[in-house]
Short mmCIF file of C-alpha atoms in Angstrom, two decimals:
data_model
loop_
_atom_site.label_atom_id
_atom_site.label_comp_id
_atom_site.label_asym_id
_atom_site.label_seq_id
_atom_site.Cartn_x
_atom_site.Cartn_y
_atom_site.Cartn_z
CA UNK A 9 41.06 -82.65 -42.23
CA UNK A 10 37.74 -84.64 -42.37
CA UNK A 11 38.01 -85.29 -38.56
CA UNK A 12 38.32 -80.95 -38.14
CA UNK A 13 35.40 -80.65 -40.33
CA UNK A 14 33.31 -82.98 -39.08
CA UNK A 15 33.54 -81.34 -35.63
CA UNK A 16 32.65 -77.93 -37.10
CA UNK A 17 29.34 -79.29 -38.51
CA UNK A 18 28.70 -81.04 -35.24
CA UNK A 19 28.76 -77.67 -33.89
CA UNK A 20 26.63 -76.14 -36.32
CA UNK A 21 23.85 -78.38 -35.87
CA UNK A 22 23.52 -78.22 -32.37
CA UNK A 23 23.91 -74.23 -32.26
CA UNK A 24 20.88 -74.42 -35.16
CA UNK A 25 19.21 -77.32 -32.58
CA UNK A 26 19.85 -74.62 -29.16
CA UNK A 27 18.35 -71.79 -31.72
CA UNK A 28 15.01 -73.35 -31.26
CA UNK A 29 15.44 -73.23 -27.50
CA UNK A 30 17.58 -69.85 -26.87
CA UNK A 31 17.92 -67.27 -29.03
CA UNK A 32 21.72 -67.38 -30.13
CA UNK A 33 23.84 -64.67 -27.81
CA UNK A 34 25.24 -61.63 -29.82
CA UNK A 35 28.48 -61.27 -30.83
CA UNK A 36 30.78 -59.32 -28.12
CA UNK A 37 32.21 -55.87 -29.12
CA UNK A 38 35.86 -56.38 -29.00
CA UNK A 39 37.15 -54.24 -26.24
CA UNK A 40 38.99 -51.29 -27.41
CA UNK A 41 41.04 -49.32 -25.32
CA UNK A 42 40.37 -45.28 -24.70
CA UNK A 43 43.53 -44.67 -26.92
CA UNK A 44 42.28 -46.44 -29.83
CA UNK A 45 38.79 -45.91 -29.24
CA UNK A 46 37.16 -43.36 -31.89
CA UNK A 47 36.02 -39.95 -30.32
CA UNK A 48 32.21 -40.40 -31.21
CA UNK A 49 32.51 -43.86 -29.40
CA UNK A 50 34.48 -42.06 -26.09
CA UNK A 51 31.72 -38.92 -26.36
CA UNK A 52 28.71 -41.39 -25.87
CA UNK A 53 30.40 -43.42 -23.17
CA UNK A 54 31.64 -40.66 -20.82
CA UNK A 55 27.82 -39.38 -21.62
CA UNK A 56 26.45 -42.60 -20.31
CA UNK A 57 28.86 -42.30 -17.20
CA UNK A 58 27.58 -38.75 -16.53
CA UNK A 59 23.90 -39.66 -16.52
CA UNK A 60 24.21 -43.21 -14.50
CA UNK A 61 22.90 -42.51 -11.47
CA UNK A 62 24.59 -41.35 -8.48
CA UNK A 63 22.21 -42.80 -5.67
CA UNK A 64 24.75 -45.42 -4.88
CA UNK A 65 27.84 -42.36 -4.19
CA UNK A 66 25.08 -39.61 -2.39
CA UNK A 67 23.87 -42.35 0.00
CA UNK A 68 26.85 -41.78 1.51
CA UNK A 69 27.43 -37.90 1.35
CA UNK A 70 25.83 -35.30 3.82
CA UNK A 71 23.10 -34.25 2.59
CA UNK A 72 22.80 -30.15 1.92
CA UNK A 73 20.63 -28.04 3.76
CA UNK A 74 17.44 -26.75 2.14
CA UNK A 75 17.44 -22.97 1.92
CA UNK A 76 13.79 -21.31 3.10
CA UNK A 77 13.47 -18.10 1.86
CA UNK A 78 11.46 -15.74 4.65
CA UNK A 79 8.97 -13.43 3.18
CA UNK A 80 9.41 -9.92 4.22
CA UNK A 81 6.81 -8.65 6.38
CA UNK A 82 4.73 -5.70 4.66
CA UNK A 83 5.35 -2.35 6.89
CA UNK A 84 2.17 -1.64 7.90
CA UNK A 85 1.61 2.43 7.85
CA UNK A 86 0.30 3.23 10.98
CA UNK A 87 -3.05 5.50 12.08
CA UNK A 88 -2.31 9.50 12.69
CA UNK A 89 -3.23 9.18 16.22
CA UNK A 90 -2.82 6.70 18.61
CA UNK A 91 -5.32 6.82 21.72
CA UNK A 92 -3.30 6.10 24.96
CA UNK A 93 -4.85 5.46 28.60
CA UNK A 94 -5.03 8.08 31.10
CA UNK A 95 -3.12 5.50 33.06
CA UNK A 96 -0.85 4.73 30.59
CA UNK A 97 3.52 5.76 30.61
CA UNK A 98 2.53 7.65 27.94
CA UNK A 99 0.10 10.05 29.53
CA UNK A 100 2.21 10.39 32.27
CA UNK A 101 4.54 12.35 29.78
CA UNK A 102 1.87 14.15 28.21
CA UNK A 103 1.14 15.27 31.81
CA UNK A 104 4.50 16.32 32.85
CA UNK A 105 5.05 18.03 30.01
CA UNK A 106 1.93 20.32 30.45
CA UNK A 107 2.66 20.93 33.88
CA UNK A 108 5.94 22.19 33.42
CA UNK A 109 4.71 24.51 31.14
CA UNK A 110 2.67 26.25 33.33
CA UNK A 111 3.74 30.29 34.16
CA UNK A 112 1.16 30.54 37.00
CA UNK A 113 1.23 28.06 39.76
CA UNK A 114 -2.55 27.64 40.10
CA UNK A 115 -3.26 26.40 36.84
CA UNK A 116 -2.55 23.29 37.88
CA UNK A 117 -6.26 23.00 39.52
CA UNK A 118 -7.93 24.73 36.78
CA UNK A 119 -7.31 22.54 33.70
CA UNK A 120 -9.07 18.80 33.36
CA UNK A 121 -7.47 16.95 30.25
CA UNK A 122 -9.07 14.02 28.51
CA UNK A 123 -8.10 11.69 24.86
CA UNK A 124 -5.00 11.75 25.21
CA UNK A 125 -3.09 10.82 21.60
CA UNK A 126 0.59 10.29 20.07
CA UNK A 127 0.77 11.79 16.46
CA UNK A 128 2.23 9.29 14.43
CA UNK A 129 3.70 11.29 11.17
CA UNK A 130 6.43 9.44 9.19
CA UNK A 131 7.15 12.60 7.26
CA UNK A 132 7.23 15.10 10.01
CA UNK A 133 9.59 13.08 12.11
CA UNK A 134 11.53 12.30 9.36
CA UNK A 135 12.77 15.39 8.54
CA UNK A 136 12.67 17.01 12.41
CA UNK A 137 15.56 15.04 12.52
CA UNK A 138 17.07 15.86 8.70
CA UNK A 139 17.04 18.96 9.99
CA UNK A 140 18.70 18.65 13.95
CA UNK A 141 21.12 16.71 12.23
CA UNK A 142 21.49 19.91 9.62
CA UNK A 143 22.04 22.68 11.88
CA UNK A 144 24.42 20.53 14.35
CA UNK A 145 26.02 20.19 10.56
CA UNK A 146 26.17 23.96 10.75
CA UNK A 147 27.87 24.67 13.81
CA UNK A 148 24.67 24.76 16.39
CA UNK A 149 25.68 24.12 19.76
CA UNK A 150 23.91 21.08 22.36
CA UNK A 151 21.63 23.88 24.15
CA UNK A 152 20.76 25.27 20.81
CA UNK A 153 20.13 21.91 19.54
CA UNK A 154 18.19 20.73 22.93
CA UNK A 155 14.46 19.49 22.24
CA UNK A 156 11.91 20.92 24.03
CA UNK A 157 8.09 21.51 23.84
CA UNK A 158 5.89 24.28 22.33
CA UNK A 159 1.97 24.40 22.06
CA UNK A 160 -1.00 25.43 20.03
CA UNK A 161 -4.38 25.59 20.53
CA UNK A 162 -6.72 24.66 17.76
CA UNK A 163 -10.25 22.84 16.88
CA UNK A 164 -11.40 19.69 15.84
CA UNK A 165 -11.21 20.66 12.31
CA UNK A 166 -8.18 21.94 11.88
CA UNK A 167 -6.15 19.21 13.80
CA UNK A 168 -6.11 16.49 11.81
CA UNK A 169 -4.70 18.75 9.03
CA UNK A 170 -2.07 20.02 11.54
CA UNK A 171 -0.67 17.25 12.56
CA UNK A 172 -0.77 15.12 9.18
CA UNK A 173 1.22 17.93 7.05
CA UNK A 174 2.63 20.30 9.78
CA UNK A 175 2.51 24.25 10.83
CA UNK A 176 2.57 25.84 7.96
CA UNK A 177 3.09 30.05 7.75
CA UNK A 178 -0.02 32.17 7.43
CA UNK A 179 -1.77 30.55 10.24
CA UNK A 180 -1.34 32.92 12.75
CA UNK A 181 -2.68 36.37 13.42
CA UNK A 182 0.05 37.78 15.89
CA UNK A 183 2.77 40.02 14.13
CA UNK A 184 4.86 40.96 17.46
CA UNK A 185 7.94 39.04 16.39
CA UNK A 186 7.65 38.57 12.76
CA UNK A 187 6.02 38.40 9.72
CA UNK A 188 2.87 35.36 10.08
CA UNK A 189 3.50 34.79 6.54
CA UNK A 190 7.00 33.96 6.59
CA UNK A 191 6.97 31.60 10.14
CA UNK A 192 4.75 30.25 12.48
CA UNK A 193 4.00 30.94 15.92
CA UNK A 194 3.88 28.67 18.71
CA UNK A 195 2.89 28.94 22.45
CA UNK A 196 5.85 28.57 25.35
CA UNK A 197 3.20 28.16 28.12
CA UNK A 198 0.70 25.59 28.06
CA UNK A 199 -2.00 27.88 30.35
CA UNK A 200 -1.62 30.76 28.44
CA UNK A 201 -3.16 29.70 24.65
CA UNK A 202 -4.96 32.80 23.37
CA UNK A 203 -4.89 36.70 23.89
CA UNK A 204 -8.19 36.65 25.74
CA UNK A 205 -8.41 35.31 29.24
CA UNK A 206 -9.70 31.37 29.26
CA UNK A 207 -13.21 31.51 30.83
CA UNK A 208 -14.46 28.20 32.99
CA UNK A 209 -16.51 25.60 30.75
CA UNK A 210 -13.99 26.71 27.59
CA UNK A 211 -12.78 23.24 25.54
CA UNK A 212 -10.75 22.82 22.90
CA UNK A 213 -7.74 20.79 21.52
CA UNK A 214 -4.51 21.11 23.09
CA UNK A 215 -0.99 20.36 20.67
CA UNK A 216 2.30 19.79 22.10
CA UNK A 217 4.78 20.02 19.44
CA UNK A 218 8.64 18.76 19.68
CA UNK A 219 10.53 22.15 19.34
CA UNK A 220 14.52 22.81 18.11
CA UNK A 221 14.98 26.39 19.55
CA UNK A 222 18.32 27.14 17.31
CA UNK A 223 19.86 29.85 17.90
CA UNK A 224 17.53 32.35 18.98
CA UNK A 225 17.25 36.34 18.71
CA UNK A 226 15.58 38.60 20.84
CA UNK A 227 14.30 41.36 19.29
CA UNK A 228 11.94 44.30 20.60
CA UNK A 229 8.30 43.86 19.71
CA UNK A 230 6.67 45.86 17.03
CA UNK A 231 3.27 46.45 16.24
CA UNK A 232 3.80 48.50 13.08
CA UNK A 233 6.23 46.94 10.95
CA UNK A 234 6.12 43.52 10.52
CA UNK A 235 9.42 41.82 10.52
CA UNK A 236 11.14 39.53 8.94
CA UNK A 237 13.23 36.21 9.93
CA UNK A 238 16.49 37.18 10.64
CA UNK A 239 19.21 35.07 8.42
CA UNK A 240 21.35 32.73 10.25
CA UNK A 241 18.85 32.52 13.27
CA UNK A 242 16.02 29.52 13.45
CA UNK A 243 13.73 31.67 15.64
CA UNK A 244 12.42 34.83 17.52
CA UNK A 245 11.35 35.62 21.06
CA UNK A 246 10.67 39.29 22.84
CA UNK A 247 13.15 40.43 25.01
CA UNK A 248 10.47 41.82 27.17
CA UNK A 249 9.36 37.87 27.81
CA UNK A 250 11.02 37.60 31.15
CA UNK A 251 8.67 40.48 32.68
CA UNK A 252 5.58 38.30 32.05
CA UNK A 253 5.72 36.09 35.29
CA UNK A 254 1.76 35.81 35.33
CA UNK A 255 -1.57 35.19 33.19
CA UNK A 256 -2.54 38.67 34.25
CA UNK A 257 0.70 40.81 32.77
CA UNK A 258 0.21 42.93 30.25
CA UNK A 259 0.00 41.71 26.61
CA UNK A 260 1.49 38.60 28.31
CA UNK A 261 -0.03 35.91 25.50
CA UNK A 262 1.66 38.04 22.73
CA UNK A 263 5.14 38.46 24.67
CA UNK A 264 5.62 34.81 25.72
CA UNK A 265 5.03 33.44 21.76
CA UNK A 266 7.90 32.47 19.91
CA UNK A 267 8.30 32.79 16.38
CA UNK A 268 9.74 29.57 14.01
CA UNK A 269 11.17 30.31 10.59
CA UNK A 270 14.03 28.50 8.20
CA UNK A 271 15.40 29.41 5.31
CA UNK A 272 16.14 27.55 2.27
CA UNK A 273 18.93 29.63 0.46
CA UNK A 274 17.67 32.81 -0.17
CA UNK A 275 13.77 31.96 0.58
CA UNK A 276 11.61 30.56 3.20
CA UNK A 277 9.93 27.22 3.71
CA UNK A 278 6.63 26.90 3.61
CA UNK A 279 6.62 24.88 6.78
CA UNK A 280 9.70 24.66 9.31
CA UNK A 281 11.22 21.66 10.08
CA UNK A 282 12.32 22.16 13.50
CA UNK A 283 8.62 21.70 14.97
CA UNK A 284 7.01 18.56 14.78
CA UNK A 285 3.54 17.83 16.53
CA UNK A 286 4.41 15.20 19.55
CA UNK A 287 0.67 14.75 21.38
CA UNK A 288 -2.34 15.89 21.47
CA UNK A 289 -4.67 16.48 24.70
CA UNK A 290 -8.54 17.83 24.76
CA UNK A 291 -8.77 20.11 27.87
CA UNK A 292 -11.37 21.63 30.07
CA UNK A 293 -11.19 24.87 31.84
CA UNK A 294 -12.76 24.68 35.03
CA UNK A 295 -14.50 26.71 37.48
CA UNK A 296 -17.73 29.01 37.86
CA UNK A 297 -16.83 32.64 39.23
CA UNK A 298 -14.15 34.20 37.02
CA UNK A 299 -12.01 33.78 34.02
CA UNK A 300 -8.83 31.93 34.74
CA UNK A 301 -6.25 34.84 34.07
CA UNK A 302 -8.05 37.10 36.24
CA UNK A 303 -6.63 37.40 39.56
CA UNK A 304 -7.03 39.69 42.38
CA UNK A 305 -3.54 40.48 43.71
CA UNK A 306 -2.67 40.51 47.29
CA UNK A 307 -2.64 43.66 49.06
CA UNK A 308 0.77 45.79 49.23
CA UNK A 309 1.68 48.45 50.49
CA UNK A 310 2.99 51.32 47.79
CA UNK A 311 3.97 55.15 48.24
CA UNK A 312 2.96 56.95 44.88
CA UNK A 313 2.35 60.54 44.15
CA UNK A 314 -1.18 61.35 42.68
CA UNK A 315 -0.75 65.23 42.11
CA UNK A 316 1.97 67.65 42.44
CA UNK A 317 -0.06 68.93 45.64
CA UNK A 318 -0.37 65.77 47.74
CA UNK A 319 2.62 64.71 49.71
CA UNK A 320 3.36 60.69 49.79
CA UNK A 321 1.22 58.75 51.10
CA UNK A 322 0.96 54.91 51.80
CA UNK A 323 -1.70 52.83 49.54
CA UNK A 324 -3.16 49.64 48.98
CA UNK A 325 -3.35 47.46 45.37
CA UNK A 326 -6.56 46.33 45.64
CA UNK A 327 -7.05 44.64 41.96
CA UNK A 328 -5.14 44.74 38.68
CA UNK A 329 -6.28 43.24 35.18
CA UNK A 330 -6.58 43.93 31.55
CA UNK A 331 -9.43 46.87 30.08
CA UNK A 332 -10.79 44.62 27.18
CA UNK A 333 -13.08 46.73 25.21
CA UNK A 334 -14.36 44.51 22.01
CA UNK A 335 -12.01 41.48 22.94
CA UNK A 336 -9.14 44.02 23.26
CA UNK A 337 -6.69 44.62 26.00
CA UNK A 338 -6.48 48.45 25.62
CA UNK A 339 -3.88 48.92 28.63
CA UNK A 340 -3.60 47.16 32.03
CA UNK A 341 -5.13 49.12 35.24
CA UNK A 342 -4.48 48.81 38.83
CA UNK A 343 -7.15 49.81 41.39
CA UNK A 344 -5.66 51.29 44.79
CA UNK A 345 -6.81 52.70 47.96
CA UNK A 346 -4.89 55.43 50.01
CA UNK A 347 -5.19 54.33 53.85
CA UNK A 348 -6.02 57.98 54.71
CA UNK A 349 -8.94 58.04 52.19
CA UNK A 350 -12.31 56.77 53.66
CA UNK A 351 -14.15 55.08 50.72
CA UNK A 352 -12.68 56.55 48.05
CA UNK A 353 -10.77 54.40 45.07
CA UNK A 354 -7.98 55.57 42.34
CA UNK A 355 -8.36 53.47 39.03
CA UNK A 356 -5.05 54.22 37.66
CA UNK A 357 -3.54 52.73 34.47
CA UNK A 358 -0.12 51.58 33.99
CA UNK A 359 1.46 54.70 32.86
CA UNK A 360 0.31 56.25 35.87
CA UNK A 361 1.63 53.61 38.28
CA UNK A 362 5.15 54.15 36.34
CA UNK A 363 5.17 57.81 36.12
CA UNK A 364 3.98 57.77 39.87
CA UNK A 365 7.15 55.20 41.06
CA UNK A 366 9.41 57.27 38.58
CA UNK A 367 9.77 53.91 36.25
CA UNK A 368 9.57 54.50 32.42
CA UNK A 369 6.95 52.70 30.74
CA UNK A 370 7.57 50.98 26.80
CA UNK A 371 4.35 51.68 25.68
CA UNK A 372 2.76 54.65 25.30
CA UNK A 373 -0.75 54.32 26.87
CA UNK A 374 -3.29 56.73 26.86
CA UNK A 375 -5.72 56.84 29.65
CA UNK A 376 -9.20 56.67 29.06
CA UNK A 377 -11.73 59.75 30.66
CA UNK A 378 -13.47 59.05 33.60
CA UNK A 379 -11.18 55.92 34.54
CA UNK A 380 -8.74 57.90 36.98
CA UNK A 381 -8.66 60.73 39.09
#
């Protein structure tokens, strides 16, 4: 007993002697297992286990790839018109496209074009091809759904405003084929632009617009009574068209125009959608002596009756054109010659040629006094 508690004192002392040293170590936590452990005591140690670090583990784990997020590029809304060289692909379009519209062979020396420009509107091609896709919807065949090329000629002022918001009705003054105010009128020839002839030194701007014929009707023209679109059709053209073959035919501006409409339901758009401006040129008639749909025709030979006295007799078409009086074509005339005549000339108008060759004639023309014998 005294030899037990003499060692326990022993040990007392020197712990009390080491305290001055080393601080005395803490007590150890008795080890508890995880089943007898309380649940605050197993909440804070799977806590500390969660936020030990984990360098040592993801040294050794691939490493993920950082995602870069692209910004989207900004669509940058492009200019109205876009100037192209004369040498450029482009042009060479433009330039086929004008060519083949051509009725008379020799304009091809008689126009000079310069600026060329692509029209660039969003909204315009947008819904030219709403509306091909539409009407092949609605049963249109692949001719009647075939693009092709139409043209107007305007001014400076008026063709930015064209080719921004489109043809709209009211814009033109011909009422052959339909009512202006309910459709628009466009040009099939490129060389023949206005009812008056084209003199040399004339300018002025030059659209080519993408064209969806449709279906098409032919209808007669009519000067009084102003039509309207027919339903179930996308345009109009004259079925006297095919008898204008030259710039010098009669009325041959008004007959070669054809006439764009569509209906929504039971009304009419204010602006088709099955022409969309494509190009634009400026042109330059040129030339010096006469205006470009003037042309003397070639002499033939003709047998025509002047009078119920004179028997048949061979004669020569010297010259045929347009009377303009006030910048309009009253009726076409045809000057002749008889070969037995020495220095005399007929001026005969085109009812007279038709009554004389035992044609009928459309239009009733009355001849002016003093203009045939």
């Amino acid at each position: 007993m005294s030899g037990g508690k003499g060692a326990a004192d022993c040990r007392a002392n020197l712990r009390l002697k080491g305290s001055e040293l080393l601080p005395a170590a803490p007590a150890r936590r008795p080890y508890l297992p995880a089943g007898r452990m309380s649940s605050a005591g197993a909440g804070r140690l799977l806590e500390r286990r969660k936020s030990a670090p984990q360098a040592v583990h993801q040294r050794h784990m691939p490493m993920e790839p950082q995602k870069f997020h692209i910004p989207r590029k900004t669509k940058e809304k492009r200019a109205l018109f876009q100037f192209v060289s004369t040498e450029s692909r482009e042009y060479d379009d433009m330039k086929s496209i004008l060519t083949a519209g051509y009725i008379d062979t020799s304009s091809t020396g008689c126009f000079a074009y310069s600026n060329p420009r692509l029209v660039h509107s969003e909204l315009l091609e947008k819904e030219f091809v709403e509306k091909r896709r539409e009407m092949k919807a609605d049963g249109r065949t692949e001719k009647e759904l075939e693009e092709s090329h139409c043209f107007l000629l305007t001014t400076a002022t008026e063709l930015p405003v064209v080719c921004e918001k489109g043809l709209t009705v009211g814009q033109s003054k011909t009422t052959m084929l339909g009512n202006p105010s309910k459709g628009v009128y466009l040009s099939r020839y490129s060389d023949l632009l206005q009812t008056g002839p084209l003199t040399p030194g004339a300018t002025g701007e030059l659209i080519i617009f993408k064209v969806i014929k449709g279906k098409v009707k032919s209808i007669y023209e009519n000067m009084k009574i102003l039509q309207d679109p027919t339903p179930r059709f996308d345009s109009h053209i004259a079925k006297n068209a095919s008898k204008v073959t030259s710039l010098s035919c009669y009325r041959a501006f008004d007959l070669t125009q054809q006439y764009f409409y569509e209906y929504l339901f039971d009304e009419l758009r204010e602006r088709p959608r099955q022409v969309c401006p494509y190009a634009v040129v400026s042109f330059h008639v040129k030339g010096k002596d006469a205006p470009l749909s003037i042309k003397p025709a070639p002499p033939i030979r003709s047998t025509s009756q002047v009078s119920e006295r004179s028997k048949e007799s061979a004669q020569f078409t010297v010259w045929t054109g347009d009377l303009v009086k006030n910048g309009r074509v009253l009726f076409q005339v045809v000057l002749v010659k008889r070969l037995t005549d020495r220095g005399f000339l007929f001026l005969l108008s085109s009812v007279q040629m038709a009554a004389a060759t035992g044609k009928t004639h459309a239009d009733p023309l009355r001849t002016e006094p003093g203009l045939s014998s």
